[in-house]
Amino acid sequence: TIDASKFSNEIFDGFENGLTSIWPWATTPELPWSTDASDKFEGSFSARSHPVLNKGDESDLHVAITSPLGGMLDFWVKSDVQMPFSGCYINIDGESKKGYTYPTSGWESMAIPIPPGQHVVMFRVWRPNFSLPPGGNHVSHTIRIDSVRYIPTISEGFESGKLQVDSAVNFVGREWGFDFDPSNAHEGNASLRSPIIDAGQSSTMKLEASASSEGSLISFWYRTDVFMPIDKFAFKINGKQWIGVSTQQDGWKKFTTVLSPGQSILEWSYVSSPTSIAQQFDHPGEGRVWIDDILIVPKA
């Protein structure tokens, strides 16, 4: 089983070191899948099903995924089946979600939503009870998959007093802290609060997150008690600023956008003005920024 409970980044398998070196794949003993270097989407290998040449043959590859909020399974597939003599389908817990009844001209991208909880994903190539025509036919009765990614949904409400995705978070400067005053929370009883810092300093929370092949929807709520020229709040995605607040705000504000496919670095920063400016005012670096209800959902 793949346990994605603590992950914010993708979990990737490109089959470069076999079927079980990264993901715990299982396959049909009689007609096993294998890694193959003759055709792949990227890298040196792909996973290829066993040819299904006899009536009733089935060649399966499956894995269990556990994720409390669900996520998205992204992969590349190349089909070389042809009905009525062979076909393939991808199912979750025995329910078919995608399938092929024909050969593809090349590799195709596919994304399948995975519900919350533990679920078994299975790739199956099978032969119905039809005999091959005289001389066979032009397909190999196999499929290939490559570059399999699981991108978990992230939800961070700070209610537990610890970061659920702490392995993907780091702080530059003083750490942000938990505020368990319900009046300072958007929902529930807790939020994340910026620290007190000295003049000329900054404090940044960085989160590395993955988006699916179609991108991921990110949203969060923020509230500020800052004003220039003393201090400000900024939010950046991959170095580009999306929020810049330098005045006190009334109430909570929601931010929403779409992350591009692949990896993104998200940065929430509280910044105090340089000493030469801050000394003209009382209590520099003692403003506040609150963050709550971060949600990142991969798109299909």
mmCIF file of C-alpha atoms in Angstrom:
data_model
loop_
_atom_site.group_PDB
_atom_site.id
_atom_site.type_symbol
_atom_site.label_atom_id
_atom_site.label_comp_id
_atom_site.label_asym_id
_atom_site.label_seq_id
_atom_site.Cartn_x
_atom_site.Cartn_y
_atom_site.Cartn_z
ATOM 1 C CA THR A 1 0.000 0.000 0.000
ATOM 2 C CA ILE A 2 1.129 3.538 -0.806
ATOM 3 C CA ASP A 3 0.404 5.779 2.199
ATOM 4 C CA ALA A 4 0.089 9.362 0.932
ATOM 5 C CA SER A 5 -1.172 10.768 4.250
ATOM 6 C CA LYS A 6 1.805 13.055 4.858
ATOM 7 C CA PHE A 7 2.657 14.004 1.294
ATOM 8 C CA SER A 8 2.088 17.310 -0.497
ATOM 9 C CA ASN A 9 4.312 16.387 -3.438
ATOM 10 C CA GLU A 10 3.652 13.772 -6.068
ATOM 11 C CA ILE A 11 4.641 10.149 -5.552
ATOM 12 C CA PHE A 12 6.273 9.040 -8.791
ATOM 13 C CA ASP A 13 7.154 5.709 -10.409
ATOM 14 C CA GLY A 14 8.825 5.512 -13.822
ATOM 15 C CA PHE A 15 9.690 1.781 -13.551
ATOM 16 C CA GLU A 16 13.401 2.520 -13.949
ATOM 17 C CA ASN A 17 14.371 -0.122 -11.392
ATOM 18 C CA GLY A 18 11.660 -2.731 -11.869
ATOM 19 C CA LEU A 19 8.033 -3.093 -10.872
ATOM 20 C CA THR A 20 8.440 -3.002 -7.092
ATOM 21 C CA SER A 21 11.446 -0.784 -6.339
ATOM 22 C CA ILE A 22 9.318 2.335 -5.693
ATOM 23 C CA TRP A 23 5.602 1.451 -5.725
ATOM 24 C CA PRO A 24 4.510 -1.932 -4.341
ATOM 25 C CA TRP A 25 2.900 -3.143 -7.562
ATOM 26 C CA ALA A 26 1.498 -6.674 -7.731
ATOM 27 C CA THR A 27 0.847 -8.601 -10.932
ATOM 28 C CA THR A 28 -0.806 -11.772 -12.212
ATOM 29 C CA PRO A 29 1.623 -14.685 -11.579
ATOM 30 C CA GLU A 30 0.510 -16.625 -14.658
ATOM 31 C CA LEU A 31 0.609 -13.659 -17.068
ATOM 32 C CA PRO A 32 2.825 -11.098 -15.307
ATOM 33 C CA TRP A 33 3.574 -7.546 -16.280
ATOM 34 C CA SER A 34 7.252 -6.660 -16.710
ATOM 35 C CA THR A 35 9.481 -3.677 -17.391
ATOM 36 C CA ASP A 36 10.574 -3.189 -20.982
ATOM 37 C CA ALA A 37 13.048 -0.834 -22.665
ATOM 38 C CA SER A 38 11.852 -1.128 -26.262
ATOM 39 C CA ASP A 39 9.164 1.567 -25.922
ATOM 40 C CA LYS A 40 8.709 4.123 -23.152
ATOM 41 C CA PHE A 41 7.305 7.591 -22.607
ATOM 42 C CA GLU A 42 10.377 8.892 -20.771
ATOM 43 C CA GLY A 43 13.426 7.446 -19.049
ATOM 44 C CA SER A 44 14.660 3.986 -20.018
ATOM 45 C CA PHE A 45 11.745 1.687 -19.166
ATOM 46 C CA SER A 46 7.979 1.335 -19.148
ATOM 47 C CA ALA A 47 5.713 -1.344 -17.653
ATOM 48 C CA ARG A 48 4.216 -3.742 -20.215
ATOM 49 C CA SER A 49 1.426 -6.267 -19.779
ATOM 50 C CA HIS A 50 1.797 -9.885 -20.800
ATOM 51 C CA PRO A 51 0.250 -10.691 -24.217
ATOM 52 C CA VAL A 52 -3.211 -12.234 -23.872
ATOM 53 C CA LEU A 53 -3.287 -14.860 -26.616
ATOM 54 C CA ASN A 54 -5.782 -17.424 -25.324
ATOM 55 C CA LYS A 55 -9.489 -17.195 -24.600
ATOM 56 C CA GLY A 56 -10.148 -15.835 -21.124
ATOM 57 C CA ASP A 57 -6.539 -14.643 -20.515
ATOM 58 C CA GLU A 58 -6.088 -11.765 -18.051
ATOM 59 C CA SER A 59 -2.906 -9.854 -17.240
ATOM 60 C CA ASP A 60 -3.258 -7.536 -14.222
ATOM 61 C CA LEU A 61 -1.146 -4.889 -12.515
ATOM 62 C CA HIS A 62 -2.489 -3.368 -9.313
ATOM 63 C CA VAL A 63 -1.569 -1.266 -6.295
ATOM 64 C CA ALA A 64 -3.371 0.028 -3.182
ATOM 65 C CA ILE A 65 -3.305 3.762 -2.378
ATOM 66 C CA THR A 66 -4.247 5.271 0.988
ATOM 67 C CA SER A 67 -4.936 9.007 1.119
ATOM 68 C CA PRO A 68 -7.234 10.688 3.672
ATOM 69 C CA LEU A 69 -8.458 13.341 1.229
ATOM 70 C CA GLY A 70 -8.040 11.517 -2.067
ATOM 71 C CA GLY A 71 -6.121 12.855 -5.031
ATOM 72 C CA MET A 72 -5.322 12.282 -8.697
ATOM 73 C CA LEU A 73 -3.574 9.394 -10.450
ATOM 74 C CA ASP A 74 -1.703 10.685 -13.505
ATOM 75 C CA PHE A 75 0.010 8.371 -15.988
ATOM 76 C CA TRP A 76 0.895 7.818 -19.635
ATOM 77 C CA VAL A 77 -0.507 4.844 -21.513
ATOM 78 C CA LYS A 78 0.052 3.229 -24.897
ATOM 79 C CA SER A 79 -2.516 0.675 -26.041
ATOM 80 C CA ASP A 80 -1.925 -2.162 -28.493
ATOM 81 C CA VAL A 81 -5.176 -4.082 -28.104
ATOM 82 C CA GLN A 82 -7.997 -4.614 -30.571
ATOM 83 C CA MET A 83 -11.514 -5.753 -29.817
ATOM 84 C CA PRO A 84 -13.135 -8.204 -30.120
ATOM 85 C CA PHE A 85 -9.868 -10.083 -29.556
ATOM 86 C CA SER A 86 -8.374 -8.034 -26.681
ATOM 87 C CA GLY A 87 -9.088 -4.979 -24.575
ATOM 88 C CA CYS A 88 -7.944 -3.200 -21.459
ATOM 89 C CA TYR A 89 -9.479 -1.228 -18.658
ATOM 90 C CA ILE A 90 -8.398 0.633 -15.544
ATOM 91 C CA ASN A 91 -10.584 0.236 -12.510
ATOM 92 C CA ILE A 92 -10.813 1.338 -8.891
ATOM 93 C CA ASP A 93 -12.044 -1.252 -6.395
ATOM 94 C CA GLY A 94 -13.437 -3.341 -9.232
ATOM 95 C CA GLU A 95 -15.284 -0.472 -10.940
ATOM 96 C CA SER A 96 -14.106 0.385 -14.444
ATOM 97 C CA LYS A 97 -13.068 4.037 -14.920
ATOM 98 C CA LYS A 98 -11.198 4.073 -18.244
ATOM 99 C CA GLY A 99 -10.453 1.608 -20.991
ATOM 100 C CA TYR A 100 -9.227 0.938 -24.521
ATOM 101 C CA THR A 101 -10.647 -1.277 -27.233
ATOM 102 C CA TYR A 102 -8.242 -0.163 -29.953
ATOM 103 C CA PRO A 103 -4.523 0.507 -30.476
ATOM 104 C CA THR A 104 -3.233 4.054 -30.024
ATOM 105 C CA SER A 105 -0.763 5.678 -32.382
ATOM 106 C CA GLY A 106 1.392 6.901 -29.499
ATOM 107 C CA TRP A 107 1.485 7.639 -25.787
ATOM 108 C CA GLU A 108 -1.572 9.307 -24.249
ATOM 109 C CA SER A 109 -1.928 11.145 -20.955
ATOM 110 C CA MET A 110 -4.631 10.006 -18.550
ATOM 111 C CA ALA A 111 -5.822 11.208 -15.134
ATOM 112 C CA ILE A 112 -8.169 9.358 -12.777
ATOM 113 C CA PRO A 113 -9.532 10.865 -9.513
ATOM 114 C CA ILE A 114 -8.923 8.696 -6.447
ATOM 115 C CA PRO A 115 -11.502 9.062 -3.627
ATOM 116 C CA PRO A 116 -10.494 9.507 0.034
ATOM 117 C CA GLY A 117 -9.543 6.379 1.933
ATOM 118 C CA GLN A 118 -7.820 3.207 0.735
ATOM 119 C CA HIS A 119 -8.480 2.018 -2.806
ATOM 120 C CA VAL A 120 -7.028 -0.551 -5.196
ATOM 121 C CA VAL A 121 -6.154 0.639 -8.699
ATOM 122 C CA MET A 122 -5.892 -2.102 -11.318
ATOM 123 C CA PHE A 123 -4.770 -2.142 -14.944
ATOM 124 C CA ARG A 124 -6.133 -5.219 -16.756
ATOM 125 C CA VAL A 125 -5.575 -6.539 -20.271
ATOM 126 C CA TRP A 126 -7.925 -9.398 -21.201
ATOM 127 C CA ARG A 127 -9.125 -11.586 -24.026
ATOM 128 C CA PRO A 128 -12.819 -12.373 -24.475
ATOM 129 C CA ASN A 129 -13.895 -15.788 -25.663
ATOM 130 C CA PHE A 130 -13.026 -15.065 -29.281
ATOM 131 C CA SER A 131 -10.446 -16.907 -31.330
ATOM 132 C CA LEU A 132 -7.906 -14.997 -33.365
ATOM 133 C CA PRO A 133 -8.601 -14.877 -37.094
ATOM 134 C CA PRO A 134 -6.451 -17.058 -39.373
ATOM 135 C CA GLY A 135 -2.955 -15.624 -39.381
ATOM 136 C CA GLY A 136 -3.587 -13.662 -36.164
ATOM 137 C CA ASN A 137 -3.924 -9.888 -36.347
ATOM 138 C CA HIS A 138 -1.684 -6.856 -36.308
ATOM 139 C CA VAL A 139 -1.615 -5.992 -32.568
ATOM 140 C CA SER A 140 0.425 -7.445 -29.685
ATOM 141 C CA HIS A 141 -2.577 -7.594 -27.293
ATOM 142 C CA THR A 142 -0.687 -5.604 -24.647
ATOM 143 C CA ILE A 143 -0.641 -2.149 -23.100
ATOM 144 C CA ARG A 144 2.157 -0.103 -21.590
ATOM 145 C CA ILE A 145 2.108 2.486 -18.817
ATOM 146 C CA ASP A 146 4.815 4.905 -17.773
ATOM 147 C CA SER A 147 5.494 7.950 -15.564
ATOM 148 C CA VAL A 148 2.812 7.156 -12.980
ATOM 149 C CA ARG A 149 2.167 9.953 -10.496
ATOM 150 C CA TYR A 150 -0.135 10.199 -7.508
ATOM 151 C CA ILE A 151 -0.887 13.794 -6.487
ATOM 152 C CA PRO A 152 -2.690 13.998 -3.127
ATOM 153 C CA THR A 153 -5.266 16.615 -2.189
ATOM 154 C CA ILE A 154 -3.968 18.935 0.555
ATOM 155 C CA SER A 155 -6.147 20.480 3.255
ATOM 156 C CA GLU A 156 -4.493 22.381 6.106
ATOM 157 C CA GLY A 157 -6.721 23.965 8.755
ATOM 158 C CA PHE A 158 -4.155 23.953 11.606
ATOM 159 C CA GLU A 159 -6.672 22.487 14.080
ATOM 160 C CA SER A 160 -4.336 19.775 15.381
ATOM 161 C CA GLY A 161 -1.584 22.157 16.431
ATOM 162 C CA LYS A 162 0.842 20.669 13.942
ATOM 163 C CA LEU A 163 1.298 20.877 10.206
ATOM 164 C CA GLN A 164 -0.209 17.893 8.405
ATOM 165 C CA VAL A 165 2.346 18.253 5.600
ATOM 166 C CA ASP A 166 5.278 19.289 7.782
ATOM 167 C CA SER A 167 7.779 17.350 5.676
ATOM 168 C CA ALA A 168 7.084 19.694 2.738
ATOM 169 C CA VAL A 169 7.183 22.930 4.775
ATOM 170 C CA ASN A 170 10.177 24.990 5.792
ATOM 171 C CA PHE A 171 10.523 28.408 7.369
ATOM 172 C CA VAL A 172 12.965 31.148 6.431
ATOM 173 C CA GLY A 173 13.449 33.381 9.473
ATOM 174 C CA ARG A 174 11.340 32.891 12.576
ATOM 175 C CA GLU A 175 8.684 30.206 12.396
ATOM 176 C CA TRP A 176 5.021 31.032 12.119
ATOM 177 C CA GLY A 177 3.023 29.786 15.106
ATOM 178 C CA PHE A 178 -0.400 28.349 15.840
ATOM 179 C CA ASP A 179 -3.107 30.680 17.129
ATOM 180 C CA PHE A 180 -5.779 28.807 19.073
ATOM 181 C CA ASP A 181 -8.026 31.825 19.575
ATOM 182 C CA PRO A 182 -11.249 31.002 17.656
ATOM 183 C CA SER A 183 -11.768 34.719 17.030
ATOM 184 C CA ASN A 184 -8.581 34.655 14.940
ATOM 185 C CA ALA A 185 -9.613 31.622 12.868
ATOM 186 C CA HIS A 186 -11.523 31.630 9.609
ATOM 187 C CA GLU A 187 -13.171 28.332 10.550
ATOM 188 C CA GLY A 188 -12.731 26.087 13.554
ATOM 189 C CA ASN A 189 -10.531 27.063 16.470
ATOM 190 C CA ALA A 190 -7.059 27.643 15.036
ATOM 191 C CA SER A 191 -5.075 29.445 12.371
ATOM 192 C CA LEU A 192 -1.413 30.042 11.547
ATOM 193 C CA ARG A 193 0.014 33.383 12.669
ATOM 194 C CA SER A 194 3.125 35.297 11.656
ATOM 195 C CA PRO A 195 5.788 35.894 14.361
ATOM 196 C CA ILE A 196 7.057 39.112 15.876
ATOM 197 C CA ILE A 197 10.238 40.066 14.035
ATOM 198 C CA ASP A 198 12.844 42.814 14.267
ATOM 199 C CA ALA A 199 13.050 45.770 11.928
ATOM 200 C CA GLY A 200 14.531 44.849 8.558
ATOM 201 C CA GLN A 201 13.685 41.157 8.932
ATOM 202 C CA SER A 202 11.180 38.839 7.273
ATOM 203 C CA SER A 203 9.563 35.521 8.027
ATOM 204 C CA THR A 204 8.479 33.169 5.237
ATOM 205 C CA MET A 205 6.631 29.863 5.208
ATOM 206 C CA LYS A 206 7.470 27.808 2.116
ATOM 207 C CA LEU A 207 5.402 24.866 0.918
ATOM 208 C CA GLU A 208 6.401 22.663 -2.001
ATOM 209 C CA ALA A 209 3.339 21.216 -3.731
ATOM 210 C CA SER A 210 2.633 19.194 -6.866
ATOM 211 C CA ALA A 211 -0.083 19.805 -9.440
ATOM 212 C CA SER A 212 -1.592 17.238 -11.787
ATOM 213 C CA SER A 213 -1.200 17.267 -15.560
ATOM 214 C CA GLU A 214 -4.241 19.575 -15.720
ATOM 215 C CA GLY A 215 -3.022 21.784 -12.859
ATOM 216 C CA SER A 216 -4.334 22.087 -9.303
ATOM 217 C CA LEU A 217 -6.760 24.536 -7.733
ATOM 218 C CA ILE A 218 -5.322 26.324 -4.690
ATOM 219 C CA SER A 219 -7.249 28.453 -2.226
ATOM 220 C CA PHE A 220 -6.639 29.841 1.246
ATOM 221 C CA TRP A 221 -7.945 32.556 3.568
ATOM 222 C CA TYR A 222 -5.853 35.357 5.051
ATOM 223 C CA ARG A 223 -6.310 38.277 7.428
ATOM 224 C CA THR A 224 -3.781 41.048 8.015
ATOM 225 C CA ASP A 225 -2.968 43.694 10.580
ATOM 226 C CA VAL A 226 -0.146 45.478 8.751
ATOM 227 C CA PHE A 227 0.464 48.870 7.197
ATOM 228 C CA MET A 228 3.287 50.457 5.297
ATOM 229 C CA PRO A 229 5.828 51.751 5.749
ATOM 230 C CA ILE A 230 6.182 49.519 8.828
ATOM 231 C CA ASP A 231 5.374 46.045 7.485
ATOM 232 C CA LYS A 232 3.560 44.095 4.759
ATOM 233 C CA PHE A 233 2.295 40.661 3.730
ATOM 234 C CA ALA A 234 3.157 38.944 0.433
ATOM 235 C CA PHE A 235 2.263 35.634 -1.206
ATOM 236 C CA LYS A 236 4.310 34.225 -4.094
ATOM 237 C CA ILE A 237 4.103 31.231 -6.418
ATOM 238 C CA ASN A 238 7.438 30.213 -7.936
ATOM 239 C CA GLY A 239 8.844 33.658 -7.187
ATOM 240 C CA LYS A 240 5.960 35.629 -8.737
ATOM 241 C CA GLN A 241 4.020 37.797 -6.291
ATOM 242 C CA TRP A 242 0.250 37.234 -6.316
ATOM 243 C CA ILE A 243 -0.694 39.073 -3.115
ATOM 244 C CA GLY A 244 0.840 42.203 -1.662
ATOM 245 C CA VAL A 245 -0.920 43.765 1.336
ATOM 246 C CA SER A 246 0.429 46.888 3.029
ATOM 247 C CA THR A 247 -2.721 48.201 4.719
ATOM 248 C CA GLN A 248 -4.879 46.884 7.525
ATOM 249 C CA GLN A 249 -7.814 44.804 6.283
ATOM 250 C CA ASP A 250 -11.230 44.185 7.750
ATOM 251 C CA GLY A 251 -12.075 40.500 8.011
ATOM 252 C CA TRP A 252 -10.866 37.489 6.100
ATOM 253 C CA LYS A 253 -10.043 37.490 2.383
ATOM 254 C CA LYS A 254 -9.995 34.428 0.113
ATOM 255 C CA PHE A 255 -7.352 33.825 -2.535
ATOM 256 C CA THR A 256 -7.875 31.314 -5.359
ATOM 257 C CA THR A 257 -5.879 30.435 -8.461
ATOM 258 C CA VAL A 258 -4.710 27.432 -10.497
ATOM 259 C CA LEU A 259 -1.217 26.001 -10.085
ATOM 260 C CA SER A 260 0.545 24.975 -13.281
ATOM 261 C CA PRO A 261 1.306 21.261 -13.796
ATOM 262 C CA GLY A 262 4.393 20.020 -11.968
ATOM 263 C CA GLN A 263 6.090 21.371 -8.859
ATOM 264 C CA SER A 264 5.370 24.765 -7.307
ATOM 265 C CA ILE A 265 6.960 26.645 -4.416
ATOM 266 C CA LEU A 266 4.380 28.593 -2.397
ATOM 267 C CA GLU A 267 5.617 31.389 -0.098
ATOM 268 C CA TRP A 268 3.710 33.306 2.575
ATOM 269 C CA SER A 269 5.869 36.188 3.881
ATOM 270 C CA TYR A 270 5.578 38.765 6.647
ATOM 271 C CA VAL A 271 8.119 41.543 6.041
ATOM 272 C CA SER A 272 9.257 44.374 8.326
ATOM 273 C CA SER A 273 10.665 47.588 6.897
ATOM 274 C CA PRO A 274 14.372 48.440 7.141
ATOM 275 C CA THR A 275 15.570 49.869 10.459
ATOM 276 C CA SER A 276 16.039 53.370 9.049
ATOM 277 C CA ILE A 277 12.333 53.534 8.242
ATOM 278 C CA ALA A 278 10.917 51.455 11.092
ATOM 279 C CA GLN A 279 12.648 53.551 13.779
ATOM 280 C CA GLN A 280 10.317 56.396 12.929
ATOM 281 C CA PHE A 281 7.374 54.365 14.220
ATOM 282 C CA ASP A 282 6.421 52.500 17.387
ATOM 283 C CA HIS A 283 6.604 48.697 17.594
ATOM 284 C CA PRO A 284 8.054 47.776 14.178
ATOM 285 C CA GLY A 285 7.672 44.112 13.248
ATOM 286 C CA GLU A 286 4.743 43.570 15.596
ATOM 287 C CA GLY A 287 2.009 43.455 12.991
ATOM 288 C CA ARG A 288 0.141 40.232 12.292
ATOM 289 C CA VAL A 289 -0.837 37.994 9.408
ATOM 290 C CA TRP A 290 -3.160 35.019 9.847
ATOM 291 C CA ILE A 291 -3.498 32.126 7.340
ATOM 292 C CA ASP A 292 -6.211 29.480 7.438
ATOM 293 C CA ASP A 293 -7.853 26.700 5.416
ATOM 294 C CA ILE A 294 -5.263 26.031 2.735
ATOM 295 C CA LEU A 295 -6.746 23.708 0.107
ATOM 296 C CA ILE A 296 -4.961 22.307 -2.971
ATOM 297 C CA VAL A 297 -7.041 20.029 -5.199
ATOM 298 C CA PRO A 298 -5.566 18.414 -8.355
ATOM 299 C CA LYS A 299 -7.697 18.820 -11.483
ATOM 300 C CA ALA A 300 -8.717 16.002 -13.834
#
